Coordinates of C-alpha atoms and ligand atoms in Angstrom, one line a residue:
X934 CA -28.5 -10.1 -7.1
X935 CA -24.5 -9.7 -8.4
X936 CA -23.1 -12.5 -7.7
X937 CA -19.4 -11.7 -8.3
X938 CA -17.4 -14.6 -10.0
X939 CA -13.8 -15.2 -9.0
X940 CA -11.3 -14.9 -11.8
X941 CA -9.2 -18.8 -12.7
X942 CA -7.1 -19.7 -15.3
X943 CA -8.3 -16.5 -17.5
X944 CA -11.7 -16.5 -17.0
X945 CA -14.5 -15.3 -14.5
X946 CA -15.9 -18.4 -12.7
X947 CA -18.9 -18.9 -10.3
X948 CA -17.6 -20.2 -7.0
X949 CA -19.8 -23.0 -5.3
X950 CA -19.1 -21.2 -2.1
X951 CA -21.3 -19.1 0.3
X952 CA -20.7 -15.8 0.8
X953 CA -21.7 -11.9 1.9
X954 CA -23.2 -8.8 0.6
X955 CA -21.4 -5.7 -0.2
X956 CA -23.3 -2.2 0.5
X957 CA -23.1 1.1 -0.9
X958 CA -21.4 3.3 2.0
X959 CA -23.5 5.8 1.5
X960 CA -26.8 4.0 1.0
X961 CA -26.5 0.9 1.9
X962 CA -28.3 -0.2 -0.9
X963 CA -26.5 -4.0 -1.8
X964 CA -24.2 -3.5 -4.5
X965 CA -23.5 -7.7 -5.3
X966 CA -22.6 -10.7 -3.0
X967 CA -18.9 -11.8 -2.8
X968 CA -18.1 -15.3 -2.4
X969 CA -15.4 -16.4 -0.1
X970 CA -13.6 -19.4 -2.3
X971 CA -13.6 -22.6 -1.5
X972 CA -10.1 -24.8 -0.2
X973 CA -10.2 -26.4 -4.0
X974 CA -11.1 -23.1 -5.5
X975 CA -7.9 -21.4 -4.4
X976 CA -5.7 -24.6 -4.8
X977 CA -7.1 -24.4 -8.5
X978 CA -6.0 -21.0 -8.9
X979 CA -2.9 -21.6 -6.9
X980 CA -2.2 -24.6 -9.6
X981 CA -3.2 -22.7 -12.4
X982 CA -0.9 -20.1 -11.6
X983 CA 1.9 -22.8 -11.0
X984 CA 1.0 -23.9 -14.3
X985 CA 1.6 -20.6 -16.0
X986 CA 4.6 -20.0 -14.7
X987 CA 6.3 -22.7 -16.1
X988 CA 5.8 -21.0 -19.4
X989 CA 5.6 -17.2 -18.5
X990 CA 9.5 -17.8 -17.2
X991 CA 10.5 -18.3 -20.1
X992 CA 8.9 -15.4 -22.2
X993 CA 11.5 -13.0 -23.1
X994 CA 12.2 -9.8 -20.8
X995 CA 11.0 -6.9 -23.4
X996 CA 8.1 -9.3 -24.2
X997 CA 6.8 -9.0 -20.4
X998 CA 7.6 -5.7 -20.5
X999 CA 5.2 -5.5 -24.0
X1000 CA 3.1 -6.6 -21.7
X1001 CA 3.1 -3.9 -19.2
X1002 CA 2.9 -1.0 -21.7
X1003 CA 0.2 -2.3 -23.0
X1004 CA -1.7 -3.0 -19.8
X1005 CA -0.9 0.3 -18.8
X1006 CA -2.4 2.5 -21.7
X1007 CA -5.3 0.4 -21.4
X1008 CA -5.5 1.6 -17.7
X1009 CA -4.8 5.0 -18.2
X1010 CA -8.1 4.5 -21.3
X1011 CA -10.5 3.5 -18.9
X1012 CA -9.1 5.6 -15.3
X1013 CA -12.6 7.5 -15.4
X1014 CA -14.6 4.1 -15.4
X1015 CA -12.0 1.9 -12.9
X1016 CA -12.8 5.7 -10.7
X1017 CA -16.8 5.0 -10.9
X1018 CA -16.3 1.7 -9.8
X1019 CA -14.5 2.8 -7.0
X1020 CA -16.7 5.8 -6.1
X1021 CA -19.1 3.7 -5.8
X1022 CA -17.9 0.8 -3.7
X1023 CA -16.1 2.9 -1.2
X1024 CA -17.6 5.9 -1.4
X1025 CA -14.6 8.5 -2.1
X1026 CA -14.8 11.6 -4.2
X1027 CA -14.2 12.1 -7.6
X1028 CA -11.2 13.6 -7.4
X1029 CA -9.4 11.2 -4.7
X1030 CA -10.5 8.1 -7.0
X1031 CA -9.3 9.1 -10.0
X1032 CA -6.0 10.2 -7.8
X1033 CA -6.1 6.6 -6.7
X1034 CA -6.4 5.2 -9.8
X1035 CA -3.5 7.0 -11.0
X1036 CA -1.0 6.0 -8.3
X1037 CA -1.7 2.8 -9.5
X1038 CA -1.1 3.6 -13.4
X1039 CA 2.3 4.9 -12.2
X1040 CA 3.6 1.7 -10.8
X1041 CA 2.5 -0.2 -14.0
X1042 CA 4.0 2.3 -16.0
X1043 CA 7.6 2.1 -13.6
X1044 CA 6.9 -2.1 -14.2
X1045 CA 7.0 -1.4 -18.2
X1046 CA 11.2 -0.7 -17.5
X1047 CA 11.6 -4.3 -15.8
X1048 CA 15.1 -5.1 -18.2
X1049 CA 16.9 -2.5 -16.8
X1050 CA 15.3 -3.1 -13.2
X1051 CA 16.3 -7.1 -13.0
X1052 CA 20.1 -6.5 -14.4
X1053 CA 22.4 -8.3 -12.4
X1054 CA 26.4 -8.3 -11.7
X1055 CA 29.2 -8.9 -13.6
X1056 CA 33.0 -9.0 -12.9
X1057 CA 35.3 -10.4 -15.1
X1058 CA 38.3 -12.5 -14.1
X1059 CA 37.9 -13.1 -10.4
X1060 CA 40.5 -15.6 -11.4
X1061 CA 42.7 -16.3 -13.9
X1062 CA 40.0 -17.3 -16.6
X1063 CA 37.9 -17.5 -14.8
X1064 CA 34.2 -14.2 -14.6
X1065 CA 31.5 -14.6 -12.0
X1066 CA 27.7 -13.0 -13.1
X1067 CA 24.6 -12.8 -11.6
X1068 CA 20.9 -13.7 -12.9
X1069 CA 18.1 -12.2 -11.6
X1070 CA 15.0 -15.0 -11.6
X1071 CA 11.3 -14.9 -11.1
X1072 CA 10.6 -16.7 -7.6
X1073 CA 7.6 -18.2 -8.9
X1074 CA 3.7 -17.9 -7.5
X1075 CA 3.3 -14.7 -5.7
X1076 CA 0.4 -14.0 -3.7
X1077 CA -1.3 -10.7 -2.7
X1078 CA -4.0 -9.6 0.2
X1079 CA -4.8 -6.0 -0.2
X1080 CA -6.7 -3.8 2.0
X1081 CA -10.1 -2.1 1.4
X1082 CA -9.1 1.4 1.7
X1083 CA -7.0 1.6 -1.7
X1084 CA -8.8 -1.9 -3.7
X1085 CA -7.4 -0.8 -7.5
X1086 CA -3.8 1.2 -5.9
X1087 CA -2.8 -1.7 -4.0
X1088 CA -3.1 -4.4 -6.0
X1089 CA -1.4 -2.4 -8.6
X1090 CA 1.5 -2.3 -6.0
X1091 CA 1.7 -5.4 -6.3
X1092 CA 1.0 -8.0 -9.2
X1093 CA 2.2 -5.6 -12.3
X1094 CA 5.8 -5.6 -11.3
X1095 CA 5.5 -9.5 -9.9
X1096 CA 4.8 -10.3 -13.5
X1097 CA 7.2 -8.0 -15.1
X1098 CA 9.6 -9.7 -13.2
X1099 CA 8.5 -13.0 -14.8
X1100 CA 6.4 -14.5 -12.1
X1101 CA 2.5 -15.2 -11.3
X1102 CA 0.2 -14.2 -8.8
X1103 CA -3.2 -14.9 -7.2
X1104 CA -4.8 -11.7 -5.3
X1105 CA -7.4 -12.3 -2.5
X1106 CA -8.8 -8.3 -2.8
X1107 CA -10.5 -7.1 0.7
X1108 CA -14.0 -8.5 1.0
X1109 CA -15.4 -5.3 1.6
X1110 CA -15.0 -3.9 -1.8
X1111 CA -14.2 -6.7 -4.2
X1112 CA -15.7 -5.2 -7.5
X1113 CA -12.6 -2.9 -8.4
X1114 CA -9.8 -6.1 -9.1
X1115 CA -12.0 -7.9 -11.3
X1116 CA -12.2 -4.9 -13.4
X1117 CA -8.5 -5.0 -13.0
X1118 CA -8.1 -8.4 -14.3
X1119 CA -10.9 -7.9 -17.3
X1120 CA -8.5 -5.1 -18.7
X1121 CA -5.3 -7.2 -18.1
X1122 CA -7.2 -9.7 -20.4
X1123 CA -7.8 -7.0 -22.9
X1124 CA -3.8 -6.4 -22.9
X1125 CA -3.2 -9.4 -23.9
X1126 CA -2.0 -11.6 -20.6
X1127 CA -2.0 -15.3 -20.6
X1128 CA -4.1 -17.5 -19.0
X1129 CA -3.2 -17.9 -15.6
X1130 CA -1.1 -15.0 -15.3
X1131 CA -2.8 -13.6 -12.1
X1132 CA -6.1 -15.4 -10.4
X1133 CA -8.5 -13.4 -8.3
X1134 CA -9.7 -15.7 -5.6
X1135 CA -12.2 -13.5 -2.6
X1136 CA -13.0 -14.1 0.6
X1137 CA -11.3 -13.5 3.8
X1138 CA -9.4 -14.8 6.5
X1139 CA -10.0 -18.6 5.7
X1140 CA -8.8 -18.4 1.9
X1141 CA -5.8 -15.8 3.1
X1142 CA -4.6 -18.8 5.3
X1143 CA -4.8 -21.3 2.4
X1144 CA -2.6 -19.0 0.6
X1145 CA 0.1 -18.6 3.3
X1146 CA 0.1 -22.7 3.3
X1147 CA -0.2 -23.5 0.5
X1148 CA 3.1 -25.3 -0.4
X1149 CA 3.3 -24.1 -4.1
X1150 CA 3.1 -20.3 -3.3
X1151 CA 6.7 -18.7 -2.9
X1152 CA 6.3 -15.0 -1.7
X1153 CA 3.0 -12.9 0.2
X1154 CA 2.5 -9.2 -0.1
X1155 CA 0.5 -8.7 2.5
X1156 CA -1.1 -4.5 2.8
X1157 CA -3.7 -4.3 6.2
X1158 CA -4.3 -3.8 9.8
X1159 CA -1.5 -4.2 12.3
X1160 CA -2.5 -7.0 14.0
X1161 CA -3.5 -8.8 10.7
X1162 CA 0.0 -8.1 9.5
X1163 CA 2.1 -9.4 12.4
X1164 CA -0.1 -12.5 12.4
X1165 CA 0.8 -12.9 8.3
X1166 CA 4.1 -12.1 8.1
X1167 CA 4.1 -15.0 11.4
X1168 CA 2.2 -17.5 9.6
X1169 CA 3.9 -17.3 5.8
X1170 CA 7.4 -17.1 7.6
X1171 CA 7.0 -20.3 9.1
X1172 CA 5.5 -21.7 6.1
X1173 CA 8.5 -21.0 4.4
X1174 CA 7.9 -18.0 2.0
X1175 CA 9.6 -14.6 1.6
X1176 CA 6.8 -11.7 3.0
X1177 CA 6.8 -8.2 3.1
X1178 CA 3.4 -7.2 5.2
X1179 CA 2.4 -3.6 5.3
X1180 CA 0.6 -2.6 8.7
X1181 CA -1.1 0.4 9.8
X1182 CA 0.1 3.5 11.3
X1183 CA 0.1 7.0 13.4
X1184 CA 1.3 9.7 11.3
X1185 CA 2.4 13.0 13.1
X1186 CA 2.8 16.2 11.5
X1187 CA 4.8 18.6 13.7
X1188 CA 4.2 22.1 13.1
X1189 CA 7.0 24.5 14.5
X1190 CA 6.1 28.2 15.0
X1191 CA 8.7 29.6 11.9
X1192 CA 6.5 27.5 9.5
X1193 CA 3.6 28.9 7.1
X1194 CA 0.8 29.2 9.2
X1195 CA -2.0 29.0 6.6
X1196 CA -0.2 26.2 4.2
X1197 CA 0.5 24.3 7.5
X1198 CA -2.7 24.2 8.8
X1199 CA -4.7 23.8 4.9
X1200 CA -2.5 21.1 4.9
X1201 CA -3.2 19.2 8.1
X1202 CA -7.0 19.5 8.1
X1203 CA -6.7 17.8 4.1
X1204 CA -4.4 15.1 5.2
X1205 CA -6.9 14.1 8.4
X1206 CA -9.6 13.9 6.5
X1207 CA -9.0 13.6 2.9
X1208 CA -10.8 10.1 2.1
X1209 CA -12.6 9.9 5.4
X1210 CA -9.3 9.4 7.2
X1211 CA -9.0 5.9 5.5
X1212 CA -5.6 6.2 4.5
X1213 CA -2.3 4.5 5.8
X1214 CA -0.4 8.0 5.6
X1215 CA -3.2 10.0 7.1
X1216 CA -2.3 12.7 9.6
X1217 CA -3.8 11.0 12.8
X1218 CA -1.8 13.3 15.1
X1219 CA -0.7 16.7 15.0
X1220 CA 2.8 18.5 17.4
X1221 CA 2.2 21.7 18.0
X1222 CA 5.4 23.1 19.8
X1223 CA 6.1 26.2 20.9
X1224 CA 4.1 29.2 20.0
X1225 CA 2.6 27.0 16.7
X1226 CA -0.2 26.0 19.9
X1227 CA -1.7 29.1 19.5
X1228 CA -2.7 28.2 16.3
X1229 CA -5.5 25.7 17.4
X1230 CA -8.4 28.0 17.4
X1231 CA -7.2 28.5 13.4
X1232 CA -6.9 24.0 13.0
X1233 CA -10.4 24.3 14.4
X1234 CA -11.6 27.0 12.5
X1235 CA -10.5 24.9 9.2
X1236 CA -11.4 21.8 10.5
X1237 CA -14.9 22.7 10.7
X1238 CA -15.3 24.4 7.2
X1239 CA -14.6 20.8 6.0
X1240 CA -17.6 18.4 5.4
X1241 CA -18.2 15.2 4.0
X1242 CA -20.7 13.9 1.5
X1243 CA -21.7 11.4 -1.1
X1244 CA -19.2 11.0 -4.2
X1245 CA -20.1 13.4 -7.0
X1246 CA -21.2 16.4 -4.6
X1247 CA -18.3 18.5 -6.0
X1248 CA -18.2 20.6 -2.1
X1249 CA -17.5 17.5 -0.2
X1250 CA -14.1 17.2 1.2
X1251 CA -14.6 13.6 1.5
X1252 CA -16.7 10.2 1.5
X1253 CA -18.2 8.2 4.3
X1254 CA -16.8 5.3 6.6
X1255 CA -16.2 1.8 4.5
X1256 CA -19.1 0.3 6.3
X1257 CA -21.5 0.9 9.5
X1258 CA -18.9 -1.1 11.6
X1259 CA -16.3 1.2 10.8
X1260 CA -17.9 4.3 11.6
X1261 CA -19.3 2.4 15.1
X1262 CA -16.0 1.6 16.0
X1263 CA -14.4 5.7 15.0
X1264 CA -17.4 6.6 17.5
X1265 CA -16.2 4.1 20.2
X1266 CA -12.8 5.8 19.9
X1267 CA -14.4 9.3 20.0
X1268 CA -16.2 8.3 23.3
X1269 CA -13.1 6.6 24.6
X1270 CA -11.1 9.9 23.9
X1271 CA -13.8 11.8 26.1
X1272 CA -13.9 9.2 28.6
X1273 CA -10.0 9.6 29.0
X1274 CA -10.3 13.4 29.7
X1275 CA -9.0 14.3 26.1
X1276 CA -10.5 17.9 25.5
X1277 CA -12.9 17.5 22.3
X1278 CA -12.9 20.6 20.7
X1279 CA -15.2 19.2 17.4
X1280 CA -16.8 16.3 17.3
X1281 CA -18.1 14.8 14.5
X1282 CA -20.3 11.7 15.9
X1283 CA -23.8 12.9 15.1
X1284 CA -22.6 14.3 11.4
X1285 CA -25.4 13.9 9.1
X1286 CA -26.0 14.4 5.2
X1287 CA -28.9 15.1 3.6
X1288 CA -30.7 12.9 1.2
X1289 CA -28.4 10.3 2.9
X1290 CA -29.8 9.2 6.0
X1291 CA -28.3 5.9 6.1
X1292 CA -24.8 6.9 4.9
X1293 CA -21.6 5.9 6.8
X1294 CA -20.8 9.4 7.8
X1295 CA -18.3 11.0 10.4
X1296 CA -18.2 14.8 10.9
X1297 CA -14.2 16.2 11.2
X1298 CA -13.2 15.3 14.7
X1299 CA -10.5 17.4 16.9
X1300 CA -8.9 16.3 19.9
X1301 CA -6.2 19.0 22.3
X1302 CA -4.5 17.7 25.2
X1303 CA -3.9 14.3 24.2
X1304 CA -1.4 12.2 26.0
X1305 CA 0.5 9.2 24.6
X1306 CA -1.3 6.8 27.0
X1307 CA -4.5 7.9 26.1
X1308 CA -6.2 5.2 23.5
X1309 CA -7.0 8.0 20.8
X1310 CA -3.2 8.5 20.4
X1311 CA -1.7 5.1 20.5
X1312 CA -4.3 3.4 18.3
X1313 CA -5.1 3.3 15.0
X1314 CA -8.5 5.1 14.4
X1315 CA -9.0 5.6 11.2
X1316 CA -11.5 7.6 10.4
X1317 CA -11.4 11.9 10.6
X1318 CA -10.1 12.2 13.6
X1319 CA -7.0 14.5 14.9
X1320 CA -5.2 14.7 18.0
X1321 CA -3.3 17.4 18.9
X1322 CA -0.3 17.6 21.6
X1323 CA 1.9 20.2 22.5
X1324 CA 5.4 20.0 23.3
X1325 CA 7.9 22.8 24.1
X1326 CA 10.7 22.5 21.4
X1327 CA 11.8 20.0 18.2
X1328 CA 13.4 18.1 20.3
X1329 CA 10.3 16.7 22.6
X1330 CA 8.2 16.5 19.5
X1331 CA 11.1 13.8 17.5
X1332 CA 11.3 12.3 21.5
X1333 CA 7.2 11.6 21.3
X1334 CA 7.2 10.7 17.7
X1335 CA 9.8 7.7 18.2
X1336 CA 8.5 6.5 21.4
X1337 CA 5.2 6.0 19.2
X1338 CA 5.5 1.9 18.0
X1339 CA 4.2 3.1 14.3
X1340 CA 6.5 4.4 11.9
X1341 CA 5.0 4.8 8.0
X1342 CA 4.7 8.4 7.3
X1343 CA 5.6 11.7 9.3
X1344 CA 5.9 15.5 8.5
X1345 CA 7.2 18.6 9.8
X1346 CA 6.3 22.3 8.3
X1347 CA 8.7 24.8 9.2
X1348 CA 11.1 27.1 7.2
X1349 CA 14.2 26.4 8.7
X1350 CA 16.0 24.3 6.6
X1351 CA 18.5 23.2 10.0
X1352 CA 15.2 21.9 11.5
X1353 CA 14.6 20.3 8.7
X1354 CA 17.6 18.6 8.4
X1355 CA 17.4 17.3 11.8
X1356 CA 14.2 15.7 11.9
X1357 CA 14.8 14.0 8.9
X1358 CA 17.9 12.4 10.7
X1359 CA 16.9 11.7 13.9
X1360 CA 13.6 10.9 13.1
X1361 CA 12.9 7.2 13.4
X1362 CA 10.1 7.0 10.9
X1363 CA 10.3 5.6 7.0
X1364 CA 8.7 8.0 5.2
X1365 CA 9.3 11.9 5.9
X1366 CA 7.6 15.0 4.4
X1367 CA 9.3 18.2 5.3
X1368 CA 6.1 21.0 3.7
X1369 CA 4.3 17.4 2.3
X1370 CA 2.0 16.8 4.5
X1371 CA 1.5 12.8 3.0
X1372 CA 4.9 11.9 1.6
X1373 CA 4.2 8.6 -0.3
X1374 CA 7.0 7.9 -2.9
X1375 CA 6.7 7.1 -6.6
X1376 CA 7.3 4.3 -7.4
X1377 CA 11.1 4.3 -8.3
X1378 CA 11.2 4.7 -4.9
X1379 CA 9.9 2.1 -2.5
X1380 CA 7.3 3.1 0.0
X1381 CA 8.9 1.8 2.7
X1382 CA 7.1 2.1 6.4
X1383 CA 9.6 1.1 9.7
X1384 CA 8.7 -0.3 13.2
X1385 CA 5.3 -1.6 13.8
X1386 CA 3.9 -0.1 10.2
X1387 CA 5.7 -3.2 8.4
X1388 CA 7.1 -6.6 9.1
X1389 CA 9.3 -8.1 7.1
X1390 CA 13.0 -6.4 4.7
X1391 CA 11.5 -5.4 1.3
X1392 CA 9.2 -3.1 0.9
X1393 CA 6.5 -2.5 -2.1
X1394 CA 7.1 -1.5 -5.1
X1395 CA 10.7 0.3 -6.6
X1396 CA 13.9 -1.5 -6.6
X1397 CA 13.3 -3.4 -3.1
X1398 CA 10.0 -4.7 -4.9
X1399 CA 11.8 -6.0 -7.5
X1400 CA 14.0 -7.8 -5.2
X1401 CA 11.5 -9.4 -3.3
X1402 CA 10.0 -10.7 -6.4
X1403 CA 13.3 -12.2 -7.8
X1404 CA 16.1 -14.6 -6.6
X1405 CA 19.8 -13.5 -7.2
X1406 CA 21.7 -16.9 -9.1
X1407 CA 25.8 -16.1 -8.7
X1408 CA 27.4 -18.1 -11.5
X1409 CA 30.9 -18.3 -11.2
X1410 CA 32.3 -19.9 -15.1
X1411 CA 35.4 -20.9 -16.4
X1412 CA 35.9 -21.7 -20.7
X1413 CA 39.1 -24.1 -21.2
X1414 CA 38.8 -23.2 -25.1
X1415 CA 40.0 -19.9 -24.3
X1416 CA 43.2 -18.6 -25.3
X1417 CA 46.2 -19.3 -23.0
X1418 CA 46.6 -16.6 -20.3
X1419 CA 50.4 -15.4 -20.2
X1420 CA 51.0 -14.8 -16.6
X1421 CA 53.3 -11.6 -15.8
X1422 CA 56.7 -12.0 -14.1
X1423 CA 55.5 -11.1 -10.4
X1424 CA 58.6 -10.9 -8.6
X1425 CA 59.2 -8.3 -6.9
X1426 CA 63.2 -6.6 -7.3
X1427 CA 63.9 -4.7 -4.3
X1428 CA 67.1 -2.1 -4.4
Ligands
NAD2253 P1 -7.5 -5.7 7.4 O1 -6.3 -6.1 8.1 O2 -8.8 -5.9 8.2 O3 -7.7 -6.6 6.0 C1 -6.7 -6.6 5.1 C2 -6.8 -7.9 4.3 O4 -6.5 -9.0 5.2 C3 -8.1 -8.2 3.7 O5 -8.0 -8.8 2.4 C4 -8.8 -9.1 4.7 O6 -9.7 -10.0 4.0 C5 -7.6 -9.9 5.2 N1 -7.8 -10.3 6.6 C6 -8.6 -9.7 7.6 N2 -8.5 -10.3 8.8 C7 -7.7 -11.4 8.6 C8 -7.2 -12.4 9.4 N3 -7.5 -12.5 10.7 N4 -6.4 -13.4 8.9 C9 -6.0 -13.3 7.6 N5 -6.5 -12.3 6.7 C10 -7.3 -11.4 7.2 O7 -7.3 -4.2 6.9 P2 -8.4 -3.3 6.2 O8 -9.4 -2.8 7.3 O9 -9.0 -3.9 5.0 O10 -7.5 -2.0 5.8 C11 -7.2 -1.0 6.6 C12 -5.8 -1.2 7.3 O11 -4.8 -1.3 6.3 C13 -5.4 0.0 8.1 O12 -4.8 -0.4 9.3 C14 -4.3 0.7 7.2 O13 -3.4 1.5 7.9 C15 -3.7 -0.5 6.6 N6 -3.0 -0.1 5.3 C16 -1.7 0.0 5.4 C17 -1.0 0.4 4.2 C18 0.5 0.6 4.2 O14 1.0 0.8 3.2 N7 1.2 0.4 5.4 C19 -1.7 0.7 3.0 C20 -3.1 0.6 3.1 C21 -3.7 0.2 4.2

């Protein structure tokens, strides 16, 4: 079997360490074993990338931003083959891998402009002779533990502008899909990076922890489940780094009765179940208010057209579960949803697609007369699954959105641009799509979640990235070989 090597110093290593089997979503069949590194494994990577640094600081700005634009044409050469990869180890269509892929390219791409990101601040004469400046300098080792829903996007996030910005980094990808990031780092190679430059240790919660202790390592991106990422952002802060951790989320859309019917509706039935539901900013739950909840038998209606299937069937809407566990758990939730009196109007639990018996699969899943105590709306489900409340007017709908303890991604369709403008300021939610029903930012923005959906004060990627990733120096100089300052007469003559 493919035994997947870890990636040290520049090159692809065995590890001596035990590990798991990765399967095919939609077959099961094994796709390779992933090792989970050993405690002298990921100090060697950990040193190796300490190592590096010392000279990668020192390599001129538009030389690390040579870098960059080289590593990102190379990416953009081999999307299609980074997209088989990932079709295969998670499962998602065509179309969305290749979409993923390309969210990624983007950040590398925003990385290649690192001079003009990592200026500092001058002013001249604070004193008499005297000009104060800022430098903007690399923190050192980064570290990064990504998710398995997004395993080429999110590590892009992350170690292409940590590098621009003249630092190194060792990524601990999910466990569940490890194949992707060591393609990463082969074409990073290929562009030309030093050794050392970023190290892919895998595993899982044991080596994440000897990351967040490891004395050398300065700053952790952290990109996962919520109670992962409050336990993360705990652990590294008392160790003493700077973290940003990204949790998970419930993202409304609110549909009032003014707003497009059929682009409101196409819309919410692609962002619930587009990728399987396996998406940070996937609509989990949808406000109708007013008259819009006479627009359920329509959401149904749509939601039931929609099916799911294995990766190059061009009529599937999306791709199955990550792995059996996943999909037992989104049933769990289903039943619980029943079990708490919600109404299930579709249920997708038996779904089944043929010539793939064994596949990971949930049918679209539709849920009215959900109430915010009910499990199915406070937790995270993950999967394709909606639920639907109803609410008289804007007003309740912002009320029941706020009172919710997530706060990544939220949208409202409507045609009044006053409604608009209100929900987008009262709103207490970081990312807001008014007609976009999954508003994630490029990436000269930052994607930047609020409340429970992120712990921690700079967010991924944009100018807060770059921030996180750099230390501000204030240098306040004085020359005495400078000419002699002739001081103005100051007094003042009064009448
Ligand atoms: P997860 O939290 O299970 O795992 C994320 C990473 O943490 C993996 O690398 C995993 O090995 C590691 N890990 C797991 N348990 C750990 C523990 N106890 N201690 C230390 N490390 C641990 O998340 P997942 O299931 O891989 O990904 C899906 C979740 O990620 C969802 O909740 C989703 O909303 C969230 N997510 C959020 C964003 C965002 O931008 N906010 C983006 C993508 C995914």
């Amino acid at each position: 079997m493919n035994r997947l090597k870890l990636f040290v110093n520049g090159r692809f290593v065995d590890s001596s360490a035990g590990g798991i089997e990765v399967t095919d979503p939609a077959t099961q069949e094994v796709l390779c074993e992933v090792p989970f590194a050993t405690a002298d494994e990921v100090d060697r990577a950990v040193q190796g990338a300490g190592a590096t640094f010392r000279t990668w600081r020192e390599v001129p700005t538009p030389e690390r931003a040579r870098l960059l634009f080289a590593y990102q044409d190379i990416l953009k050469k081999n999307q299609d083959d980074i997209a088989r990869l990932l079709c295969r180890d998670t499962g998602k269509t065509w179309e969305d891998a290749r979409g993923e892929v390309w969210r990624g390219i983007e950040v590398a791409e925003h990385a290649c402009g690192i001079a003009s990101l990592m200026m500092g601040e001058t002013v001249e004469n604070v004193a008499r002779g005297i000009d104060t400046y800022s430098l903007v300098q690399p923190v050192g080792v980064c570290a990064g533990i990504t998710p398995f829903n997004f395993p080429a996007m999110v590590p892009l996030w992350m170690f292409p502008l940590a590098v621009a910005c003249g630092n190194t980094f060792v990524l601990k990808p999910s466990e569940q899909d490890p194949t992707v990031p060591n393609r990463l780092m082969e074409l990073l190679a290929e562009a030309g990076a030093p050794e050392g430059l970023v190290q892919v240790i895998h595993g899982g919660k044991e080596q994440v922890e000897a990351l967040l202790t490891h004395p050398d390592v300065r700053a952790v991106s952290f990109v996962g489940s919520a109670p992962v990422a409050r336990s993360i952002y705990a652990t590294a802060a008392a160790n003493g780094k700077r973290v940003q951790a990204l949790a998970g989320a419930k993202n409304h859309l609110v549909i009032l009765p003014d707003a497009d019917r059929e682009q409101a509706i196409a819309s919410l039935v692609g962002a619930t179940c587009g990728a399987a539901g396996q998406r940070c900013m996937a609509i989990s739950a949808a406000v109708l208010v007013g008259e819009a909840r006479g627009w359920l038998g329509d959401l149904k209606a749509a939601m039931a057209a929609v099916r799911p299937g294995p990766w190059d069937d061009k009529g599937a809407s999306y791709g199955p579960q990550i792995t059996r566990a996943a999909r037992e758990r989104i049933l769990g939730c289903i039943e619980r949803g029943k079990a708490e009196g919600a109404q299930c109007l579709l249920d997708g639990s038996g779904c089944q697609v043929e010539g793939y018996p064994d596949g990971n699969w949930v049918g679209p899943t539709l849920f009215a007369g959900v109430t915010p105590e009910m499990s199915i709306y406070r937790d995270e489900i993950f999967g394709p699954v909606l639920v639907t409340s109803e609410v008289d007017t804007l007003e309740n709908a912002i009320e029941l959105i706020n009172a919710n303890p997530f706060g990544n991604g939220v949208s409202l369709f409507t045609s009044s641009g006053g409604a608009a403008r209100r929900f987008q300021r009262e709103i207490r939610v970081g990312q807001v799509g008014i007609n976009i029903p999954i508003p994630v930012p490029l990436p000269f923005f930052s994607f930047t979640g609020w409340k429970d959906s992120f712990f921690g004060d700079q967010h991924v990627y944009g100018k807060e990235a770059v921030r996180f990733y750099t230390e501000t120096k204030t240098v306040t100089a004085r020359w005495f070989d400078a000419a002699p300052v002739e001081r103005p007469n100051m007094t003042i003559r009064l009448g």
